[in-house]
Coordinates of C-alpha atoms in Angstrom, one line a residue:
M25 CA 37.7 182.1 72.4
S26 CA 38.2 183.2 69.2
S27 CA 36.9 181.7 65.7
I28 CA 40.9 181.5 64.8
A29 CA 42.5 179.6 68.6
E30 CA 39.3 177.6 68.3
E31 CA 40.6 176.9 64.2
Q32 CA 44.2 176.6 65.4
I33 CA 43.3 173.7 68.2
G34 CA 40.6 171.7 65.4
K35 CA 43.7 171.7 63.6
R36 CA 46.3 169.9 65.5
I37 CA 43.7 168.0 66.7
R38 CA 43.6 166.4 63.4
E39 CA 46.3 166.2 63.0
R40 CA 46.5 164.4 66.4
H41 CA 44.1 161.7 64.8
G42 CA 44.7 161.6 61.7
D43 CA 42.6 159.1 58.8
D44 CA 40.4 158.4 62.0
Q45 CA 36.7 160.0 61.4
S46 CA 35.2 157.9 65.2
Q47 CA 37.7 159.3 67.0
L48 CA 37.5 162.6 66.1
D49 CA 32.9 162.5 65.2
V50 CA 33.4 162.0 69.3
I51 CA 36.1 165.2 69.9
F52 CA 34.4 167.8 67.6
S53 CA 31.0 165.4 68.4
L54 CA 28.0 168.3 69.1
F55 CA 25.8 166.1 71.6
D56 CA 25.9 167.0 75.2
R57 CA 26.3 163.7 75.9
I58 CA 27.4 160.4 74.4
L59 CA 28.1 157.2 75.2
V60 CA 31.6 156.0 73.2
E61 CA 31.7 152.6 72.0
A62 CA 35.4 151.6 72.6
P63 CA 37.3 148.2 72.2
A64 CA 40.6 147.7 73.6
G65 CA 43.7 149.4 70.7
Y66 CA 41.4 151.7 69.0
G67 CA 41.9 155.2 71.2
K68 CA 40.5 155.4 73.8
T69 CA 42.7 157.1 75.8
S70 CA 43.8 159.8 72.9
T71 CA 40.2 160.2 71.9
M72 CA 39.4 161.1 76.0
V73 CA 42.6 163.5 76.5
S74 CA 41.9 165.4 73.3
K75 CA 38.1 165.3 73.8
I76 CA 38.5 166.9 77.5
A77 CA 40.6 169.4 75.8
Y78 CA 39.1 170.8 73.7
M79 CA 36.1 170.8 75.5
I80 CA 38.6 173.9 78.3
A81 CA 39.8 175.4 74.4
T82 CA 35.5 176.1 73.6
Q83 CA 34.7 177.5 77.0
R84 CA 32.1 173.8 77.7
I85 CA 33.5 173.7 80.4
P86 CA 32.9 178.1 82.0
Y87 CA 34.7 179.7 85.0
P88 CA 33.9 178.8 88.2
K89 CA 33.3 175.4 86.9
R90 CA 34.5 171.7 86.6
L91 CA 34.9 168.4 84.7
L92 CA 34.1 165.7 86.9
A93 CA 36.7 162.7 85.9
L94 CA 35.9 159.1 87.4
T95 CA 37.1 155.6 86.5
F96 CA 36.9 152.2 88.4
S97 CA 40.6 151.5 89.3
V98 CA 42.5 153.9 91.7
N99 CA 45.5 153.5 88.7
A100 CA 42.9 154.3 86.1
A101 CA 42.2 157.1 87.8
Y102 CA 46.1 158.5 88.5
K103 CA 46.8 157.4 84.7
I104 CA 44.1 159.6 83.3
K105 CA 45.4 161.9 85.3
K106 CA 49.3 162.5 84.3
D107 CA 47.2 162.0 80.9
V108 CA 45.3 164.7 81.0
G109 CA 48.0 166.6 83.0
A110 CA 50.7 166.2 80.5
Q111 CA 49.1 165.9 76.9
V112 CA 46.4 168.5 77.2
P113 CA 48.2 172.2 77.6
E114 CA 50.3 171.1 75.5
L115 CA 46.3 170.7 72.8
L116 CA 45.8 173.8 74.4
H117 CA 49.5 175.7 73.5
Y118 CA 48.0 175.3 69.4
A119 CA 45.3 177.6 70.0
G120 CA 46.9 180.3 72.3
L121 CA 45.7 179.6 75.2
D122 CA 47.7 179.2 79.1
I123 CA 44.6 177.3 81.2
D124 CA 45.7 175.4 84.9
V125 CA 44.1 172.5 83.5
H126 CA 44.0 170.7 87.0
D127 CA 42.3 174.7 87.6
K128 CA 39.4 172.9 85.5
V129 CA 40.0 168.9 85.6
I130 CA 39.1 167.4 88.9
V131 CA 40.0 163.3 88.4
S132 CA 39.5 160.3 91.2
N133 CA 37.5 156.3 91.1
Y134 CA 34.2 156.7 92.9
H135 CA 35.9 156.0 96.4
G136 CA 38.2 158.9 96.0
F137 CA 35.6 161.4 94.6
S138 CA 33.2 159.6 97.5
R139 CA 35.4 160.2 99.8
S140 CA 36.5 164.1 99.1
V141 CA 32.3 164.7 99.2
L142 CA 32.6 162.7 102.9
R143 CA 35.3 164.7 104.1
K144 CA 33.9 168.4 102.9
Y145 CA 30.4 167.1 105.0
G146 CA 31.3 164.0 106.7
Y147 CA 30.2 165.7 109.9
I148 CA 26.7 166.1 110.2
Y149 CA 26.9 162.0 110.4
H150 CA 30.1 161.8 112.6
P151 CA 32.9 163.6 113.5
S152 CA 35.1 161.0 112.7
L153 CA 34.3 161.4 108.7
L154 CA 36.8 164.8 109.0
D155 CA 39.7 162.2 109.5
I156 CA 38.5 160.0 107.2
D157 CA 41.4 159.3 105.2
N158 CA 42.9 157.7 108.9
L159 CA 39.4 155.5 109.1
L160 CA 40.5 151.7 109.9
S161 CA 39.2 150.8 105.6
I162 CA 37.5 146.8 105.9
D163 CA 36.2 144.7 103.6
D164 CA 32.4 144.1 104.9
S165 CA 31.6 140.8 103.8
N166 CA 32.9 138.3 106.4
A167 CA 30.9 138.9 109.3
E168 CA 33.2 137.1 111.9
A169 CA 36.6 139.0 111.3
T170 CA 34.0 142.6 110.7
M171 CA 32.8 141.8 114.4
K172 CA 37.1 141.5 114.9
S173 CA 37.1 144.8 113.9
V174 CA 34.5 146.3 116.1
K175 CA 33.8 144.4 119.2
S176 CA 30.8 146.5 119.9
L177 CA 29.0 145.0 116.1
T178 CA 26.3 142.3 117.0
Y179 CA 26.0 139.1 114.7
D180 CA 23.0 140.2 113.6
D181 CA 24.2 144.3 112.4
S182 CA 27.7 142.1 110.9
M183 CA 26.0 139.5 108.9
L184 CA 22.9 142.8 107.5
M185 CA 26.7 143.8 106.3
S186 CA 28.1 140.9 105.1
N187 CA 24.5 140.0 103.1
Y188 CA 24.7 144.3 101.9
S189 CA 28.2 143.1 100.7
E190 CA 27.3 140.3 99.1
A191 CA 24.1 142.6 97.0
V192 CA 27.1 144.9 96.0
K193 CA 28.6 141.5 94.3
N194 CA 24.9 139.6 92.9
V195 CA 23.9 143.5 91.5
N196 CA 20.9 142.4 94.0
T197 CA 19.4 145.4 93.5
R198 CA 16.4 145.2 95.9
F199 CA 18.6 143.9 98.7
L200 CA 20.4 147.2 98.5
A201 CA 17.5 149.3 98.3
D202 CA 15.2 147.4 101.0
N203 CA 18.6 147.5 103.8
F204 CA 19.8 151.4 102.8
A205 CA 19.0 152.6 105.7
K206 CA 19.6 150.4 108.3
Y207 CA 23.2 149.8 106.4
N208 CA 24.6 153.2 107.0
E209 CA 22.5 153.4 110.2
I210 CA 25.2 150.5 111.2
V211 CA 27.5 152.2 109.8
I212 CA 27.1 155.0 111.6
A213 CA 26.2 154.0 115.4
N214 CA 28.5 151.1 115.4
L215 CA 31.9 151.5 113.8
L216 CA 32.6 155.4 113.1
P217 CA 33.0 155.8 116.4
T218 CA 35.7 153.4 116.1
H219 CA 37.0 155.0 113.8
V220 CA 36.6 151.9 110.9
I221 CA 34.6 152.2 108.1
P222 CA 34.0 149.4 105.7
Y223 CA 34.2 150.3 101.3
N224 CA 30.6 150.1 100.2
A225 CA 29.7 152.5 103.2
I226 CA 32.3 154.7 101.7
L227 CA 30.2 155.2 99.0
T228 CA 26.7 154.9 100.4
L229 CA 27.4 157.3 103.1
A230 CA 28.0 160.0 100.3
I231 CA 25.2 158.6 98.3
K232 CA 23.0 159.2 101.7
L233 CA 24.9 162.9 102.4
L234 CA 24.2 163.8 98.9
S235 CA 20.3 163.1 99.0
D236 CA 19.6 164.3 102.2
N237 CA 21.2 167.3 101.5
P238 CA 19.4 169.0 98.8
G239 CA 21.6 171.7 99.0
I240 CA 24.9 170.3 99.2
L241 CA 23.8 168.0 96.2
A242 CA 23.0 171.4 94.3
F243 CA 26.0 173.2 95.0
Y244 CA 27.6 169.7 93.2
H245 CA 24.7 170.0 90.6
K246 CA 26.3 173.7 89.5
Y247 CA 29.7 173.6 90.4
L248 CA 30.2 170.3 88.1
A249 CA 28.8 170.6 83.9
A250 CA 30.3 167.9 82.7
I251 CA 30.8 164.3 84.2
L252 CA 33.3 162.0 82.2
V253 CA 33.6 158.4 83.0
D254 CA 35.8 155.9 81.5
E255 CA 36.4 151.9 82.1
Y256 CA 32.2 152.4 82.4
Q257 CA 31.8 148.5 82.2
D258 CA 33.0 148.1 85.8
T259 CA 30.7 150.3 87.2
N260 CA 28.4 148.3 90.2
M261 CA 25.5 149.8 91.6
L262 CA 26.5 151.6 94.5
A263 CA 28.9 153.2 91.2
Y264 CA 25.6 153.9 89.9
K265 CA 23.5 155.2 92.4
L266 CA 26.2 157.5 93.0
I267 CA 26.2 159.3 89.1
S268 CA 23.2 159.6 88.7
L269 CA 22.6 161.5 91.6
L270 CA 25.8 163.7 90.3
I271 CA 23.6 164.1 86.4
T272 CA 21.7 166.6 86.1
D273 CA 19.6 167.8 83.4
R274 CA 21.6 170.5 82.4
S275 CA 25.6 168.4 82.4
K276 CA 27.3 167.1 80.1
V277 CA 27.7 163.0 80.2
I278 CA 30.7 161.1 78.6
L279 CA 30.8 157.4 79.3
L280 CA 33.5 155.7 77.4
G281 CA 33.8 151.5 77.8
D282 CA 33.3 147.9 76.7
A283 CA 30.6 145.9 77.0
L284 CA 32.9 142.8 75.9
Q285 CA 35.7 143.9 78.7
R286 CA 33.1 143.5 81.3
I287 CA 34.9 140.8 83.7
Y288 CA 34.1 142.5 87.1
G289 CA 30.7 140.9 87.7
F290 CA 31.5 138.4 90.1
I291 CA 31.9 141.5 92.2
G292 CA 29.2 143.1 90.9
A293 CA 29.8 144.4 87.5
V294 CA 25.5 145.5 86.2
P295 CA 25.1 143.5 83.6
D296 CA 24.5 145.5 79.8
L297 CA 25.4 148.9 81.8
L298 CA 26.4 150.6 79.1
S299 CA 22.9 150.5 76.6
I300 CA 21.0 150.1 80.5
S301 CA 22.5 154.0 80.7
E302 CA 22.2 154.9 76.7
R303 CA 19.1 154.9 77.0
E304 CA 18.7 156.4 80.9
F305 CA 21.6 159.7 80.5
N306 CA 19.5 159.5 76.6
L307 CA 23.1 159.4 75.3
E308 CA 24.1 159.9 71.2
K309 CA 26.5 156.2 71.0
I310 CA 30.1 156.6 69.4
T311 CA 31.8 153.7 68.5
L312 CA 35.5 153.9 67.9
L313 CA 35.9 152.3 64.9
M314 CA 39.8 151.4 63.9
N315 CA 42.0 148.7 65.9
H316 CA 45.2 150.7 66.2
R317 CA 46.9 148.5 67.6
F318 CA 46.4 145.4 65.4
A319 CA 47.0 147.6 62.2
A320 CA 49.5 146.3 60.4
N321 CA 48.5 142.1 62.0
T322 CA 45.9 140.9 59.4
E323 CA 44.8 138.2 61.3
M324 CA 44.9 139.5 65.3
L325 CA 42.5 142.6 63.4
R326 CA 40.3 139.2 62.4
L327 CA 40.4 137.7 65.7
D328 CA 39.6 140.9 67.6
S329 CA 36.9 141.5 65.0
N330 CA 35.4 138.1 65.2
I331 CA 35.1 137.7 68.8
R332 CA 33.3 141.2 68.5
R333 CA 31.0 139.2 66.2
N334 CA 30.6 136.7 68.3
A335 CA 29.5 138.7 71.3
E336 CA 26.9 140.5 69.1
Q337 CA 25.0 137.7 67.5
P338 CA 25.7 134.6 69.6
S339 CA 23.6 132.9 67.4
N340 CA 24.5 134.0 64.1
P341 CA 26.8 136.0 63.3
F342 CA 28.3 137.6 60.0
I343 CA 31.7 136.3 59.6
E344 CA 33.8 138.3 55.9
G345 CA 36.7 136.6 57.2
E346 CA 38.8 133.7 59.3
A347 CA 41.5 134.1 61.5
H348 CA 44.4 131.7 61.9
I349 CA 46.0 132.1 64.9
E350 CA 48.7 129.5 65.7
L351 CA 48.1 126.9 67.8
E352 CA 50.2 124.2 70.1
L353 CA 48.2 120.9 70.8
A354 CA 49.9 118.9 73.2
D355 CA 49.0 115.2 74.5
D356 CA 49.0 116.1 77.6
Q357 CA 49.8 118.9 80.1
I358 CA 53.0 118.0 80.7
A359 CA 54.1 118.8 77.2
E360 CA 52.1 121.6 77.2
A361 CA 53.5 123.0 80.1
S362 CA 57.2 122.2 78.9
K363 CA 56.0 124.2 75.0
V364 CA 54.7 127.1 76.4
A365 CA 58.4 127.4 78.2
E366 CA 60.3 127.1 75.4
T367 CA 58.9 128.8 73.4
A368 CA 58.5 131.6 75.9
K369 CA 62.2 131.1 76.5
S370 CA 62.5 131.1 72.1
L371 CA 61.1 134.6 71.6
V372 CA 62.6 136.7 74.3
E373 CA 65.8 135.3 73.4
T374 CA 65.6 136.2 69.7
N375 CA 64.3 139.9 70.3
P376 CA 66.2 141.6 72.7
G377 CA 63.5 143.7 74.7
L378 CA 60.3 141.6 74.0
K379 CA 57.5 141.8 76.0
V380 CA 56.1 138.0 76.9
A381 CA 53.2 137.5 79.0
V382 CA 51.7 134.4 79.5
L383 CA 48.4 134.6 80.3
L384 CA 46.1 131.9 82.6
R385 CA 42.2 131.8 82.9
G386 CA 43.3 131.0 86.6
R387 CA 44.9 128.6 89.4
G388 CA 45.0 125.5 89.1
P389 CA 47.2 121.7 88.8
N390 CA 47.4 122.8 84.9
A391 CA 48.5 126.4 85.8
D392 CA 51.3 124.8 88.6
S393 CA 52.8 122.0 86.1
I394 CA 53.9 125.6 83.8
I395 CA 55.3 127.0 86.9
D396 CA 57.5 123.6 87.7
I397 CA 58.2 124.1 84.2
F398 CA 60.1 127.3 83.9
H399 CA 61.7 126.3 87.8
E400 CA 63.3 123.0 85.9
K401 CA 64.4 125.0 83.1
N402 CA 65.5 127.5 85.1
I403 CA 63.4 130.2 82.8
P404 CA 63.8 133.5 85.1
Y405 CA 59.8 134.6 85.0
F406 CA 58.1 137.4 86.9
F407 CA 55.1 135.8 89.1
G408 CA 51.5 137.2 88.5
L409 CA 49.3 134.1 89.2
F410 CA 47.5 136.4 92.2
T411 CA 43.9 138.3 92.3
D412 CA 42.4 141.1 94.1
D413 CA 40.9 139.2 96.4
D414 CA 43.3 136.3 96.8
P415 CA 44.1 137.0 101.2
D416 CA 47.8 136.4 100.6
Y417 CA 46.9 139.3 98.4
V418 CA 45.7 141.4 100.5
S419 CA 47.3 141.6 103.3
F420 CA 50.5 142.7 101.8
H421 CA 48.5 145.8 101.0
Q422 CA 47.3 145.6 104.3
G423 CA 50.8 145.7 105.3
C424 CA 51.8 148.5 103.4
K425 CA 49.4 150.6 104.3
S426 CA 49.7 150.2 107.8
E427 CA 53.8 150.8 107.9
F428 CA 53.3 154.2 105.1
A429 CA 51.0 155.3 107.9
D430 CA 53.0 155.1 111.3
L431 CA 56.4 156.1 108.9
I432 CA 54.4 159.7 107.6
R433 CA 53.2 160.1 111.8
D434 CA 55.5 162.7 111.9
R435 CA 57.0 163.3 108.1
H436 CA 55.9 165.7 105.8
S437 CA 57.8 165.1 103.0
I438 CA 57.4 162.3 100.5
T439 CA 60.9 161.4 100.2
R440 CA 63.6 158.6 98.2
S441 CA 64.4 158.2 101.6
V442 CA 60.7 157.4 103.0
G443 CA 60.9 155.0 100.2
A444 CA 63.1 153.1 101.3
L445 CA 62.9 153.0 104.8
H446 CA 59.2 151.5 103.5
I447 CA 60.3 149.1 101.6
Q448 CA 63.1 148.2 104.1
R449 CA 60.7 147.8 106.8
I450 CA 58.1 145.5 104.7
K451 CA 60.7 142.9 103.5
L452 CA 61.5 142.8 106.9
I453 CA 58.0 141.4 107.7
C454 CA 58.2 139.4 104.4
E455 CA 61.0 137.4 105.9
Q456 CA 59.3 136.2 108.4
K457 CA 56.5 134.3 105.8
P458 CA 58.5 134.2 102.3
S459 CA 56.9 132.9 99.2
R460 CA 56.5 133.9 95.7
L461 CA 54.1 136.0 95.6
T462 CA 55.8 138.0 98.6
N463 CA 58.5 137.8 96.0
A464 CA 56.7 139.3 93.4
L465 CA 54.7 142.0 95.2
L466 CA 57.8 143.3 96.5
S467 CA 59.2 143.8 93.8
L468 CA 55.8 145.5 92.2
L469 CA 56.9 148.1 95.7
E470 CA 59.7 148.6 94.7
I471 CA 58.7 149.9 91.6
F472 CA 55.6 151.5 92.3
W473 CA 57.6 153.6 95.0
E474 CA 60.0 154.9 91.9
K475 CA 57.5 155.6 90.0
V476 CA 55.8 158.0 93.2
F477 CA 59.5 160.0 91.6
T478 CA 59.4 159.5 88.1
D479 CA 55.9 159.1 87.0
F480 CA 53.9 161.1 89.7
S481 CA 56.5 163.6 90.2
F482 CA 54.5 166.6 88.8
M483 CA 52.3 166.0 92.1
S484 CA 52.2 167.6 95.0
N485 CA 53.4 165.8 98.5
E486 CA 49.4 166.1 99.3
E487 CA 48.9 164.4 96.0
K488 CA 51.8 161.6 96.7
V489 CA 50.7 160.4 99.6
Q490 CA 47.1 160.1 98.7
L491 CA 48.7 158.1 96.2
I492 CA 50.4 155.7 98.8
Q493 CA 47.3 155.5 100.1
D494 CA 45.5 154.2 97.4
T495 CA 47.3 151.6 96.2
F496 CA 47.6 149.9 99.0
E497 CA 43.7 150.8 99.8
Y498 CA 42.5 149.3 97.1
N499 CA 44.7 146.6 96.9
S500 CA 46.3 148.2 93.4
L501 CA 50.6 147.5 92.8
R502 CA 49.1 144.8 90.6
Q503 CA 49.0 147.5 88.2
Y504 CA 52.5 147.9 87.8
I505 CA 53.2 144.4 86.5
E506 CA 53.5 145.6 82.6
F507 CA 56.6 147.9 84.2
V508 CA 59.1 144.4 86.0
K509 CA 62.0 143.9 84.6
A510 CA 61.3 139.8 83.9
N511 CA 60.3 139.5 79.9
I512 CA 58.5 136.8 80.4
T513 CA 55.3 137.4 83.2
I514 CA 52.9 134.3 83.6
S515 CA 49.6 135.8 84.6
T516 CA 45.7 135.4 85.4
V517 CA 43.6 137.5 82.5
H518 CA 42.2 139.5 85.5
A519 CA 45.7 140.4 86.8
A520 CA 46.7 141.1 83.7
K521 CA 43.2 144.0 82.8
G522 CA 44.4 146.9 81.6
L523 CA 48.8 145.7 80.7
E524 CA 50.4 144.8 77.9
W525 CA 52.4 142.6 76.9
D526 CA 53.4 142.2 72.8
F527 CA 53.6 138.5 72.8
V528 CA 50.8 137.1 75.0
L529 CA 50.3 133.2 74.7
I530 CA 47.1 131.8 76.0
P531 CA 47.5 127.7 77.5
D532 CA 44.6 125.6 78.9
M533 CA 42.1 125.9 76.1
E534 CA 41.0 123.0 76.4
Q535 CA 36.9 122.4 77.5
N536 CA 36.6 123.1 81.9
Q537 CA 39.5 125.3 81.8
F538 CA 39.6 128.1 79.0
P539 CA 35.8 128.9 79.5
S540 CA 35.7 127.7 83.2
Y541 CA 33.2 124.7 84.5
W542 CA 32.1 126.9 86.2
G543 CA 31.7 129.6 84.2
L544 CA 30.4 127.5 81.5
C545 CA 30.6 124.3 81.1
S546 CA 28.5 122.8 83.3
K547 CA 25.8 124.9 81.8
C548 CA 26.4 123.5 78.3
I549 CA 24.4 121.0 76.7
G550 CA 26.9 119.6 74.3
M551 CA 29.3 119.7 77.4
S552 CA 30.5 116.6 76.2
D553 CA 31.7 117.0 72.2
C554 CA 33.0 120.6 73.4
T555 CA 29.6 121.6 70.5
L556 CA 28.8 125.5 72.1
Q557 CA 24.7 125.3 71.7
I558 CA 23.8 129.2 73.1
N559 CA 19.7 129.1 74.2
S560 CA 18.9 131.1 76.9
E561 CA 20.5 129.3 79.3
T562 CA 24.2 130.1 78.3
E563 CA 24.0 133.2 76.8
R564 CA 25.0 135.0 79.7
P565 CA 27.5 133.2 81.0
F566 CA 29.4 132.7 77.1
L567 CA 29.1 136.1 77.3
E568 CA 30.9 136.9 80.8
E569 CA 33.9 133.8 79.4
L570 CA 33.5 135.5 75.8
S571 CA 34.6 138.5 77.9
V572 CA 37.4 137.5 79.5
F573 CA 38.8 135.2 76.6
Y574 CA 38.4 139.2 74.7
V575 CA 40.7 140.8 77.6
A576 CA 43.3 137.9 77.5
V577 CA 44.0 137.7 73.6
T578 CA 43.8 142.1 73.6
R579 CA 46.8 142.5 75.6
A580 CA 48.7 141.5 72.8
R581 CA 50.4 144.0 70.9
K582 CA 51.4 142.3 68.3
Q583 CA 50.8 138.9 68.8
V584 CA 48.8 135.8 70.5
R585 CA 49.9 131.7 70.4
F586 CA 46.6 129.4 72.2
S587 CA 48.2 126.2 73.1
A588 CA 45.8 123.6 74.6
S589 CA 46.6 119.2 75.4
R590 CA 44.0 115.9 74.4
R591 CA 44.8 115.2 78.4
R592 CA 44.6 117.7 80.9
L593 CA 45.3 117.4 85.1
D594 CA 42.2 117.2 87.6
R595 CA 41.7 118.9 90.6
S596 CA 43.1 115.8 91.7
G597 CA 46.0 115.4 89.6
D598 CA 45.0 112.7 87.4
L599 CA 45.0 113.1 83.7
R600 CA 41.9 113.4 82.3
S601 CA 40.7 113.1 78.6
C602 CA 39.2 116.6 77.3
G603 CA 37.6 118.5 74.2
L604 CA 38.8 121.6 72.7
S605 CA 38.0 124.9 74.2
C606 CA 34.6 125.7 72.4
F607 CA 36.5 129.2 71.6
L608 CA 38.9 128.3 69.6
R609 CA 35.7 126.5 67.1
L610 CA 33.8 129.4 67.0
P611 CA 33.0 130.9 63.9
G612 CA 35.7 133.0 62.2
I613 CA 37.9 131.4 64.0
A614 CA 40.9 129.2 62.5
P615 CA 44.0 127.2 64.9
V616 CA 46.0 126.7 62.9
R617 CA 47.9 123.8 64.9
L618 CA 52.1 124.5 64.5
H619 CA 52.4 120.9 66.0
N620 CA 50.6 117.1 66.6
G621 CA 51.7 116.2 70.2

């Protein structure tokens, strides 16, 4: 590449990123291995796109080698693919380069990449892996359900598989290592012959294949010049093992993540993985420093900063100024729910086009009371109160996957008529058991199919088929919540991860609610008056609950407002006196009460 071309793309990148020196430090870094700490709203995606473009332009990914971009979720992978496909060519144009980006960058999630490996070489273990996309994928965490799917499986083997799944969720590295060979043996001998494969086995078999076959692993080492991983904090032990196998002493490595957005610990995200990998892979750490999302809002900037400082030094955070955030304090849950509904309604009526989210720590009587009030007041909203492991949420995706497989069996092209027929079939199934959840998921299904022909129109037919299969396979329809037409969404924080709204209302900021009883309050010695005391026992659960709180706050593009009750509903539906959430008493957070209830 000529010095003039490098100068041109460098100039365009500097124009694109303005005065954000931390972003430019990432893009132009001379280090081959970097860890990018990227808080929400700090411009991670645009930085990543420019970094990829600059690496291509400066021939740091020489022909015919590739950059492999991985991430935790299906939707995040396809978003990266869309952003890279749309923006990288525009940046390369300034350097006078006409390069097919798809020939330089492979984008996938961990399971997707593992599938590609098994599709090519899995026949070594069983011929059914050549057709891995048509195998029945199952969650093997429930031993009885696994035995129903595979009649020949013994109880002991199904229990080992269940325990292995539990070990992934609990980050039990010893159990995973000790039972790795046995787990794969059971899958190969008993499940693959029946055309069934567990989700975890997609990763374990890929790891086994690369570990057992040095020649195949050597090919990937030579083929992949650079490994980039986004949302790295969500990585579990199996994905970490896969990444560790792919990285060599010569690999260029870019890991992007934020430890404070690690809210998937309950499904296996490895604690302290960013710090562990910084040492393990000899990474140079660069932290993005400018919050672009809240640049014009001093109080939200302080709130973001002060939450992060409480995470950095839980016992003695360094605070420069307090964040004054509005708080509605009601006498009881019914009064609070009414105020939440009135506020949401007023916001969308006085600000046409404004998108509002009501984000809840979880389901329960308090959440139900808010839903009931919205119905009583006839306020339209989108129902997003589900989690990734909600049985009805999972079964809806399984139905979508089954019907899609049946539809494309004799069809070669993904057309709008195929999408319409698929939606029609799912509607007929849902009519047998209608609910708020199925109605909401039908809306998301319609949005998803529209996106297939708009946002993902650049994909080949084969890629569209893979997108659709992956979305249903990995229960990913929730990622389309932000595109619903309703101006108000009521959702759990976990379902809202990765999404944004203009205004976010966070109710139930009370003892045992947010933070949750099981997450932190039951472990806190100051539980009687909600005076948080950080010690060796409470620090980790505090940080885990604080991560959920931070994710909730940073779903707002413009503003957040809290609300709480002096008396909340317990699991029996009875009103109980309670304290204000300790999170609203953290150093640097000063709630401004709007009403006394």
